[in-house]
Structure formats: structure tokens, C-alpha cells
Short mmCIF file of C-alpha atoms in Angstrom, two decimals:
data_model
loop_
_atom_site.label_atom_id
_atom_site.label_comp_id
_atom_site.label_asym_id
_atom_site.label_seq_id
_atom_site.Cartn_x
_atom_site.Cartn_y
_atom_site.Cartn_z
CA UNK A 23 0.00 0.00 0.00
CA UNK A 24 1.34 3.59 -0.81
CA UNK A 25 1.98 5.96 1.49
CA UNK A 26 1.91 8.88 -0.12
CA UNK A 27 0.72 9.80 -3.53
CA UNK A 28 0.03 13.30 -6.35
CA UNK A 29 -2.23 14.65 -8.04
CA UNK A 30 -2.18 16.98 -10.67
CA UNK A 31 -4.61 18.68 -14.17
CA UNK A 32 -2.77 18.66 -17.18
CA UNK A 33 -4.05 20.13 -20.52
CA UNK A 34 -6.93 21.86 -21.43
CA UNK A 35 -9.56 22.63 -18.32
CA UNK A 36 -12.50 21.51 -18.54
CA UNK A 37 -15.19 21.58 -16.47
CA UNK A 38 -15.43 18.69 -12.82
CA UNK A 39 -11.69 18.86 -13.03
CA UNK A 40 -12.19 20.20 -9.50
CA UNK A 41 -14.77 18.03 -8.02
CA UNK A 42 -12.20 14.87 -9.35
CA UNK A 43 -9.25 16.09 -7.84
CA UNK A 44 -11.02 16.88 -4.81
CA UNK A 45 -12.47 13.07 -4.85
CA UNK A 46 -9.09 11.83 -5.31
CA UNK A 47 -7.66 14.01 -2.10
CA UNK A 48 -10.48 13.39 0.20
CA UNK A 49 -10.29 9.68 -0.51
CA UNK A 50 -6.50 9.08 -0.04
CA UNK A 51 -6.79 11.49 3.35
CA UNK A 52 -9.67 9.05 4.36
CA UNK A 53 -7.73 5.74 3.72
CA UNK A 54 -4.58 8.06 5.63
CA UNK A 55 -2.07 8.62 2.97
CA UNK A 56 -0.33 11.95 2.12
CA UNK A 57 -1.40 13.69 -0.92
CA UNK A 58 0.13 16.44 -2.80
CA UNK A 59 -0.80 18.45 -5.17
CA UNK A 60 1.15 19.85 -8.12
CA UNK A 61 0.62 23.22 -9.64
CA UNK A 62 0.25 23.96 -13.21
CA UNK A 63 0.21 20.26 -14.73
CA UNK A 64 4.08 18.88 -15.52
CA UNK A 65 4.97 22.21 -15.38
CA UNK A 66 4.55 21.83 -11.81
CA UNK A 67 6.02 18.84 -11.92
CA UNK A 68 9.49 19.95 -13.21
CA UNK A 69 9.89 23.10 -11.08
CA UNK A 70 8.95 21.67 -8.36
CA UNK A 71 5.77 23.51 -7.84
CA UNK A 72 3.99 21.53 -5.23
CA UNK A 73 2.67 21.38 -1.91
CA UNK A 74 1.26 18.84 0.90
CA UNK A 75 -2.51 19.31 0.64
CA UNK A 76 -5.59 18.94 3.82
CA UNK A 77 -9.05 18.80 3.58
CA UNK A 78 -9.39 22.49 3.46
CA UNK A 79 -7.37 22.43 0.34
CA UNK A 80 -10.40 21.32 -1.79
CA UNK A 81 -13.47 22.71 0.40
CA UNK A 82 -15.78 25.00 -2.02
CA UNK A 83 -14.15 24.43 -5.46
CA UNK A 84 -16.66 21.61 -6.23
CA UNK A 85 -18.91 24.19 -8.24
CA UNK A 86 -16.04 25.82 -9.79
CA UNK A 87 -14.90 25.10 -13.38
CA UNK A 88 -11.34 25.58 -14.44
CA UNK A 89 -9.05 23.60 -11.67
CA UNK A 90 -8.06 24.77 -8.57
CA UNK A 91 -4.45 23.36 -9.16
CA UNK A 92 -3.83 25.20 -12.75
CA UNK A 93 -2.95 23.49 -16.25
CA UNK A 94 -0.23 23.87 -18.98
CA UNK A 95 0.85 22.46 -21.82
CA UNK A 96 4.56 21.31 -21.36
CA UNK A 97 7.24 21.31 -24.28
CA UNK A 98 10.21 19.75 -21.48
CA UNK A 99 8.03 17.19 -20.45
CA UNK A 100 8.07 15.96 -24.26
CA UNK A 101 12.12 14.87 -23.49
CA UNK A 102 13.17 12.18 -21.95
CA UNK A 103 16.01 14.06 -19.70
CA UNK A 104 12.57 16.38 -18.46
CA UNK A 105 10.02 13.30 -17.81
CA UNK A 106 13.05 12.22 -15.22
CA UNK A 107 13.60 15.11 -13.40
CA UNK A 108 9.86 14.84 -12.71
CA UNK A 109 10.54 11.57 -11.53
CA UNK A 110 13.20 12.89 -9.56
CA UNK A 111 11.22 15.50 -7.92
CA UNK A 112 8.62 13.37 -6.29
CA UNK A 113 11.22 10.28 -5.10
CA UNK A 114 12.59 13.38 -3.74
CA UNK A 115 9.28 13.96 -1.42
CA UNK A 116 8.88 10.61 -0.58
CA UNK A 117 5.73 10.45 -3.45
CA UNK A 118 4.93 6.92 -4.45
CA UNK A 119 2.75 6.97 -7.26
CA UNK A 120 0.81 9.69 -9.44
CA UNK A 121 -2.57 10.68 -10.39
CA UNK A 122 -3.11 12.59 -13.96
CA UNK A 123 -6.23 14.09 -14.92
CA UNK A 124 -6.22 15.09 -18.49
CA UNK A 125 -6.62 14.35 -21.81
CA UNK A 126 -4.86 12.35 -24.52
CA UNK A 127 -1.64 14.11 -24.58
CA UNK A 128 -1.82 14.36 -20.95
CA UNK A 129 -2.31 10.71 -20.39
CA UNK A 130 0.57 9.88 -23.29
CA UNK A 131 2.97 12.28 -21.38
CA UNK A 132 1.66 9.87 -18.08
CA UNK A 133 2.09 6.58 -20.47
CA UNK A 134 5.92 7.49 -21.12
CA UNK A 135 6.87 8.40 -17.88
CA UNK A 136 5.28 4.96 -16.11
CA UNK A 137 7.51 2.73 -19.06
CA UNK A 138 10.70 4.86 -18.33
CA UNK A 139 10.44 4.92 -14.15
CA UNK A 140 8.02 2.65 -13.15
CA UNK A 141 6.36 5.18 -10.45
CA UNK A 142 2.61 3.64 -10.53
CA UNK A 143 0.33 5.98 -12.61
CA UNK A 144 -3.59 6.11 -12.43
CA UNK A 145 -5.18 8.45 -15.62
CA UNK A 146 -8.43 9.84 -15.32
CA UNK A 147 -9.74 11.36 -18.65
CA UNK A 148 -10.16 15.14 -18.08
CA UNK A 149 -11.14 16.86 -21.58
CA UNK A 150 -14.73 18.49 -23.24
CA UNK A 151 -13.85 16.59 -26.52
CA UNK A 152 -14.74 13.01 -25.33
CA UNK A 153 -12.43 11.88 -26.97
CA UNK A 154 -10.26 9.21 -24.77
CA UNK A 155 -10.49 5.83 -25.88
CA UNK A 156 -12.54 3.18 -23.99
CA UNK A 157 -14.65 5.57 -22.06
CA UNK A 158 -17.87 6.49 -23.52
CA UNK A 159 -17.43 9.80 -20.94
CA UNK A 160 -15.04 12.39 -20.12
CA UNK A 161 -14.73 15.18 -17.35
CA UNK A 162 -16.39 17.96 -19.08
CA UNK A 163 -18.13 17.10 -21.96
CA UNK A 164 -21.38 16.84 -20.35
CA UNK A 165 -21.36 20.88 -19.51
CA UNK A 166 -19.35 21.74 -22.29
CA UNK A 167 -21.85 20.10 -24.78
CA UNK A 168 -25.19 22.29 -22.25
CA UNK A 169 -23.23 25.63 -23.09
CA UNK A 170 -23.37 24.68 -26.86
CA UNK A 171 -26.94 24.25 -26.81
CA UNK A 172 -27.52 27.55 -24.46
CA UNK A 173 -26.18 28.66 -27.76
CA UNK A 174 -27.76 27.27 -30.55
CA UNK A 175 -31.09 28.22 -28.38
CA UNK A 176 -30.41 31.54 -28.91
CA UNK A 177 -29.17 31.69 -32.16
CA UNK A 178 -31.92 29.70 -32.80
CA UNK A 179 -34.39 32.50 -31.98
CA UNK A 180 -32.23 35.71 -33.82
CA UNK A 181 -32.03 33.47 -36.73
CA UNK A 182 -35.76 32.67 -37.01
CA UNK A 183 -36.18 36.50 -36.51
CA UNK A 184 -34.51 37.46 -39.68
CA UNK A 185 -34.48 33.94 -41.78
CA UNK A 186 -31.17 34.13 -41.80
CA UNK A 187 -28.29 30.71 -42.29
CA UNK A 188 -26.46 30.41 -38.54
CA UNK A 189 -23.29 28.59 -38.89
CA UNK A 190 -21.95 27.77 -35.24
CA UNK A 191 -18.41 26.65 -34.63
CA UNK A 192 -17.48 24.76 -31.77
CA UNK A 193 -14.33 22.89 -30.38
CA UNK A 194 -12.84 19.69 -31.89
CA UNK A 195 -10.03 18.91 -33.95
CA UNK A 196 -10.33 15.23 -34.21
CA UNK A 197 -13.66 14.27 -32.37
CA UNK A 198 -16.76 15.25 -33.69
CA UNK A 199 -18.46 14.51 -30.70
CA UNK A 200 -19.86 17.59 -28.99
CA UNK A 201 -20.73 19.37 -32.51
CA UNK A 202 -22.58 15.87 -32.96
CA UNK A 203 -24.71 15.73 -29.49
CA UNK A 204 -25.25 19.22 -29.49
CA UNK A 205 -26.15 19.33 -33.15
CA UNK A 206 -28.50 16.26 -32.33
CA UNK A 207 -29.80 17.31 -28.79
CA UNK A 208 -30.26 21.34 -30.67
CA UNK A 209 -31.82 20.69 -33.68
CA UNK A 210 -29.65 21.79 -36.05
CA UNK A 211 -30.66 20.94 -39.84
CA UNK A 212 -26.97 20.50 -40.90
CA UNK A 213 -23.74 18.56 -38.37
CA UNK A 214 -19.93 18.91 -39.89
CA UNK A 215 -17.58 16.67 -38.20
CA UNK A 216 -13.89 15.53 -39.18
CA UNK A 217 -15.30 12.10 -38.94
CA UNK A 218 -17.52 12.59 -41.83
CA UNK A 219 -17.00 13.79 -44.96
CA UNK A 220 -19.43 15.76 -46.51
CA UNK A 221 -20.76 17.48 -49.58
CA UNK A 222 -20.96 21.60 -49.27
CA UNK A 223 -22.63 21.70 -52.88
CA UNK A 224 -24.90 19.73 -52.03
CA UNK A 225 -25.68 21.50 -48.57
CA UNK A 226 -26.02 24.78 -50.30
CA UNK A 227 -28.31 22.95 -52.75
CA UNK A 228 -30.76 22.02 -50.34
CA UNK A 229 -30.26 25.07 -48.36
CA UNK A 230 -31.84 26.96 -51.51
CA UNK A 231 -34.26 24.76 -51.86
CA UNK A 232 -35.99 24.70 -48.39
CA UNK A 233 -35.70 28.20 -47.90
CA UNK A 234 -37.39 28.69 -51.57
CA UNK A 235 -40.18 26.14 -50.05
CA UNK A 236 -40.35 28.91 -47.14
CA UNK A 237 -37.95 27.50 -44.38
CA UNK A 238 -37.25 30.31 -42.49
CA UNK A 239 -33.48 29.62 -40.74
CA UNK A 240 -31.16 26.84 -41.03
CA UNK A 241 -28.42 25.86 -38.28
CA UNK A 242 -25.23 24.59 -38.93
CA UNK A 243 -23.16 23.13 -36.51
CA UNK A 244 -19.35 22.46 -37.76
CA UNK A 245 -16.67 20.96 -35.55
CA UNK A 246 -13.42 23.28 -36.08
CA UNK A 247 -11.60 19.74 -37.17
CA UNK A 248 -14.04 19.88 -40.03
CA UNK A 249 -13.69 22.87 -41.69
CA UNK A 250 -13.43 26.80 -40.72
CA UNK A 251 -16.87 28.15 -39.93
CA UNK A 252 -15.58 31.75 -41.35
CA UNK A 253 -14.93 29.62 -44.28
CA UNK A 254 -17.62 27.77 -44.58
CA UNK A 255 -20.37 30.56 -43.90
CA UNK A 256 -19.02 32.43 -46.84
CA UNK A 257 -19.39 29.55 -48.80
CA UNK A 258 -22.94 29.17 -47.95
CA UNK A 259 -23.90 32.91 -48.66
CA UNK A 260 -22.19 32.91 -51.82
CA UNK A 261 -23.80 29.96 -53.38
CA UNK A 262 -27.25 30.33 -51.92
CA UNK A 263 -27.80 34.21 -51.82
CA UNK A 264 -28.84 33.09 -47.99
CA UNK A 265 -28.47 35.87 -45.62
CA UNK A 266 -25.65 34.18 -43.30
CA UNK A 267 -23.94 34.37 -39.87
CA UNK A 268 -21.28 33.01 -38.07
CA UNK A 269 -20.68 32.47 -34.22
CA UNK A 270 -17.64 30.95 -32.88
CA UNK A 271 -17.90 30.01 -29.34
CA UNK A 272 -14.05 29.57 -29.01
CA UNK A 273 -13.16 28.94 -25.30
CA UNK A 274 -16.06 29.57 -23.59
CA UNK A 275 -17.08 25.79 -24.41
CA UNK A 276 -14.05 25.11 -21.21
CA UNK A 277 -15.53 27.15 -18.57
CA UNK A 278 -18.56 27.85 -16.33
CA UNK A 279 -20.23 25.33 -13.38
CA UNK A 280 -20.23 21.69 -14.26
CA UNK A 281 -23.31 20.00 -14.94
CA UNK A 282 -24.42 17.60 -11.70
CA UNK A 283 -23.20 14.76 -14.55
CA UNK A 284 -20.17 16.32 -14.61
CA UNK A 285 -19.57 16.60 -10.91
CA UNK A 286 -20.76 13.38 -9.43
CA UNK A 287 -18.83 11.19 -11.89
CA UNK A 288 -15.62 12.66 -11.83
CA UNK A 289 -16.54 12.76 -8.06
CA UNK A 290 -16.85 8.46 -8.77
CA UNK A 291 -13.61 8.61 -10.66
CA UNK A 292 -11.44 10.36 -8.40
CA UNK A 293 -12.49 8.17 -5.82
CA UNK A 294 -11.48 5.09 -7.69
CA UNK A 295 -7.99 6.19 -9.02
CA UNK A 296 -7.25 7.28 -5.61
CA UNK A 297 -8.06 3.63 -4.30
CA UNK A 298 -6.46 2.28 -7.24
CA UNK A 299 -2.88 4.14 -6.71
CA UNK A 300 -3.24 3.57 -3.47
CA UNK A 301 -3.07 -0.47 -3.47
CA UNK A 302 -0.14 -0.31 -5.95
CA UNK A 303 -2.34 -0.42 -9.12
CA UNK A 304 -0.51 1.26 -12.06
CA UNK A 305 -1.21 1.96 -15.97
CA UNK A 306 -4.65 2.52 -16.02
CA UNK A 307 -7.34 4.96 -17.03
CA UNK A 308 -10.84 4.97 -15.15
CA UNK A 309 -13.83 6.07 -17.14
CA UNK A 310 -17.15 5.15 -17.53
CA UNK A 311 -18.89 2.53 -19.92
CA UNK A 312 -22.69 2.39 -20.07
CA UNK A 313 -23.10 3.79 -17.09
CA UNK A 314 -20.34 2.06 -15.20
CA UNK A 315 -16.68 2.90 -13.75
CA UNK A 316 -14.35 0.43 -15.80
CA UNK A 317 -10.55 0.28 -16.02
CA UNK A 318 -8.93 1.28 -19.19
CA UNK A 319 -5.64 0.12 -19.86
CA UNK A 320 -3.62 3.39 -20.02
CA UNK A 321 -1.16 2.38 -22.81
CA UNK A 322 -4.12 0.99 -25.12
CA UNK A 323 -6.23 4.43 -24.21
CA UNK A 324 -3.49 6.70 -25.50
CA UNK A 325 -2.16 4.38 -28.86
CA UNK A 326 -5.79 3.86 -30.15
CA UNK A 327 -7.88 6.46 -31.53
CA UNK A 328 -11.79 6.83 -30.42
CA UNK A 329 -14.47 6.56 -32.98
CA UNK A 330 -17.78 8.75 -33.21
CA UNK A 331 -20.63 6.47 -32.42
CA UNK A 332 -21.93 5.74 -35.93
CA UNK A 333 -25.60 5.50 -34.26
CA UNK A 334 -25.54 9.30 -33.80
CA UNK A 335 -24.26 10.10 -37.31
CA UNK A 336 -27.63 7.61 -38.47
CA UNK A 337 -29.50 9.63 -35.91
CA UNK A 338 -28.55 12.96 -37.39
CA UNK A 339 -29.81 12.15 -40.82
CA UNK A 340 -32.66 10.64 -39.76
CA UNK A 341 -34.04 13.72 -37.65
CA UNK A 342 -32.88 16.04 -40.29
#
């Protein structure tokens, strides 16, 4: 059993980073080990920004988004010579195994250090894209994917008002999967996702052709991995005369209160990587599939890619 263990947010926020790292303290304070946290992901790590953490540490951050502890992306923790001075800096404090809440460059960065040192490594999969393999959920994408469709309700309403083409961009440069669910969930007529290829002749086509049959708005909701929505809303007006907008939300998709989802499982996942490092478990990833916490291996999670769920792509052109 360990007797003292880290925890640290790596990557992009995203929203129930805080209510997981505050499971995995509590816990490992419950069961009586040490826990530290690290500041400003391997960052942190590397300049030896970190501190012994209590309770207190994580009382009232549950309903905050961002995380508490800070997040960066790291271009020394890419070299070998930098992943082991991390390693060096928490055998130097006596830390026995590390927890990593991120996403997929987070947990490869995690991966490579547990093959090179052997310091037992729990991932938990902290990112609005949804993305992480073998987890049908990750920490965030359950809010991020409610402040898309805030949006699209609005723009829903000002485009109806002057029959006007709305194309909404949202985050994803491989995963398609909050433009798809919030496309789905909103409504929208017309889903772009790099998953998918697509036809914008034939859009515009049958763009002109509902609104001649007296549609009055048309939402389009584009993943940035599929295409510019600048780009692709000048497209649209130019080959359908269709008076057009675009919004891009940008990085307001990271932030604001997470959703209850979003709390109370990464509230169930912290808990279980903190039990997991705890007894000596290494290289793996907890996440959720249908409904349930499962074990991921953490080497297979980072070297194979997720897919979009090819039911919602059916489901998309079947509600269109």
C-alpha cells in the first residue's frame, strides 16, 4: 500500500476537473495517505511547484470550473532528460505513485513516464472533446456540450427572426463529438464533423431549396476539425444568396459550473484512481462505460484512436 501519492490537471480545463481532484484528495486522506498536489500540470512537476494538501485544500471548489491546481501544456516534459527530473522530484518527497487528470496528450505524457520509471500511474480522462479511448465519458463534456446548446437556443431565436443561415463553430479537432450531441440534442438541420466527410454543394443545394419552399433559418453546426466556420459561412452565402452568420464560441465551451453529470462522476472517478494508486495499481485509465466505472488500460487508451458512435451520425440524418 502507498503511502503517499500526487495529483495533478494537465491540458486543457474543462469543467469537474475540481470536483475529481477533490475526490481523489479526500479519498486518499480518508484511507490516511499523504497527498500532494502539483501546480500547473508537468509544469509543476518539473519546477517543483507543489505542496502537501488537507481537507481544506479542496473545500468549495466543487462548483467551480477551471481547476483549482492550474494546467499547462509542457514542451520539457516531451524529453526524456525532463520526464526524469519529474521523476526525480517526487522520489525526492517521498511520493509513491501519481494521479493525472487530463486528456490524450496528458495521459501519453503519463504513459511514457510509467515505461521509463516505473512510479505507478492512475489516468483519469479530463477533456470536453470526449475523446479518450474506452470511455464512452469524459470530465467535461457533459457541460461543455449544455453551453453549446444555451447557444444554438439563442441563435436559434435571432435566426428565425430574420431567416437568416447560422453557422456555429465549436471545439474539436479530431472528435466530432460535442458538434454531434449538441447538433443532435439542438436541432440543427446540418452537423460537420472531421469524422464525416461531406458534400458543401450539395448543402447549399438544399439550403436553396428549403428556404425557396419557405424555411425560415437553417443551423449549422461544424466541428473546427471539419472545416473553418468563417470559411464555410461564406461559402454558404455565396452559393445560396442566404443571408448568413457566423458564431464561434471559441473557449467559452471550457468554462462555467459543471453540470451535476459532470460533478458526481468525476466525483466516482477520483475516488477510484485514488483507491487504485493507493493499493499499488498502475497503468490505467478509469472512465465510464454504459453507465459504469471500468478500467482502461492506459497504454491501449493513449495508442488507439476513439471513434464517433456511428448510431448518432444515423441519428442525425434521420431527424434532419
Amino acid at each position: 500500500m502507498l503511502k503517499s501519492i500526487a495529483v495533478m490537471t494537465s491540458g486543457g480545463d474543462s469543467p469537474g476537473m475540481n470536483a475529481c481532484a477533490r475526490a481523489v484528495v479526500r479519498t486518499a486522506l480518508y484511507e490516511g495517505v499523504e497527498v500532494w498536489g502539483i501546480n500547473n500540470g508537468y509544469h509543476g512537476l518539473l519546477d517543483e511547484d507543489m505542496f502537501k494538501m488537507e481537507r481544506k485544500d479542496v473545500g468549495d471548489i466543487i462548483q467551480r470550473g477551471g481547476t483549482f491546481l492550474g494546467t499547462a501544456r509542457c514542451k520539457r516534459w516531451e524529453k526524456p532528460e525532463g520526464r526524469m527530473q519529474g521523476y526525480k522530484n517526487l522520489v525526492d518527497r517521498g511520493i509513491q505513485g501519481l494521479v493525472v487528470i487530463g486528456g490524450d496528450g496528458s495521459l501519453r505524457g503519463a504513459s511514457l513516464l510509467s515505461k521509463e520509471t516505473g512510479i505507478p500511474i492512475v489516468g483519469l480522462p479530463g477533456t470536453i472533446d470526449n475523446d479518450v479511448w474506452g470511455s464512452d465519458y469524459t470530465i467535461g463534456c457533459d457541460t461543455a456540450a449544455n453551453t453549446i446548446i444555451d447557444a444554438i437556443n439563442k441563435l436559434r431565436d435571432t435566426a428565425s427572426a430574420h431567416r437568416r443561415c447560422i453557422v456555429l463553430e465549436v471545439m474539436g479537432h479530431r472528435s466530432g463529438w460535442l458538434a454531434m450531441t449538441a447538433g443532435i440534442a439542438g436541432g440543427a438541420e446540418y452537423i460537420l464533423v472531421p469524422e464525416e466527410e461531406y458534400d458543401l454543394d450539395a448543402i447549399c443545394a438544399d439550403m436553396a431549396k428549403a428556404y425557396k419552399a419557405g424555411k425560415r433559418y437553417i443551423l449549422v453546426v461544424v466541428a473546427e476539425g471539419a472545416g473553418s466556420g468563417q470559411e464555410i459561412g461564406k461559402y454558404i452565402a455565396e452559393h445560396t444568396n442566404i443571408d448568413t452568420r457566423v458564431s464561434v464560441l471559441g473557449h467559452i465551451q471550457r468554462g462555467g459550473s459543471p453540470t451535476v453529470i459532470d460533478r458526481v462522476k468525476a466525483s466516482q472517478l477520483g475516488e477510484q484512481a485514488a483507491l487504485a494508486i493507493i493499493s499499488g495499481l498502475s497503468d490505467i485509465v478509469f472512465g465510464f462505460n454504459k453507465g459504469h466505472v471500468v478500467s482502461i488500460n492506459l497504454h491501449d487508451a493513449v495508442n488507439n484512436k476513439k471513434t464517433l458512435d456511428p448510431e448518432y451520425a444515423h441519428l442525425a440524418r434521420v431527424l434532419f
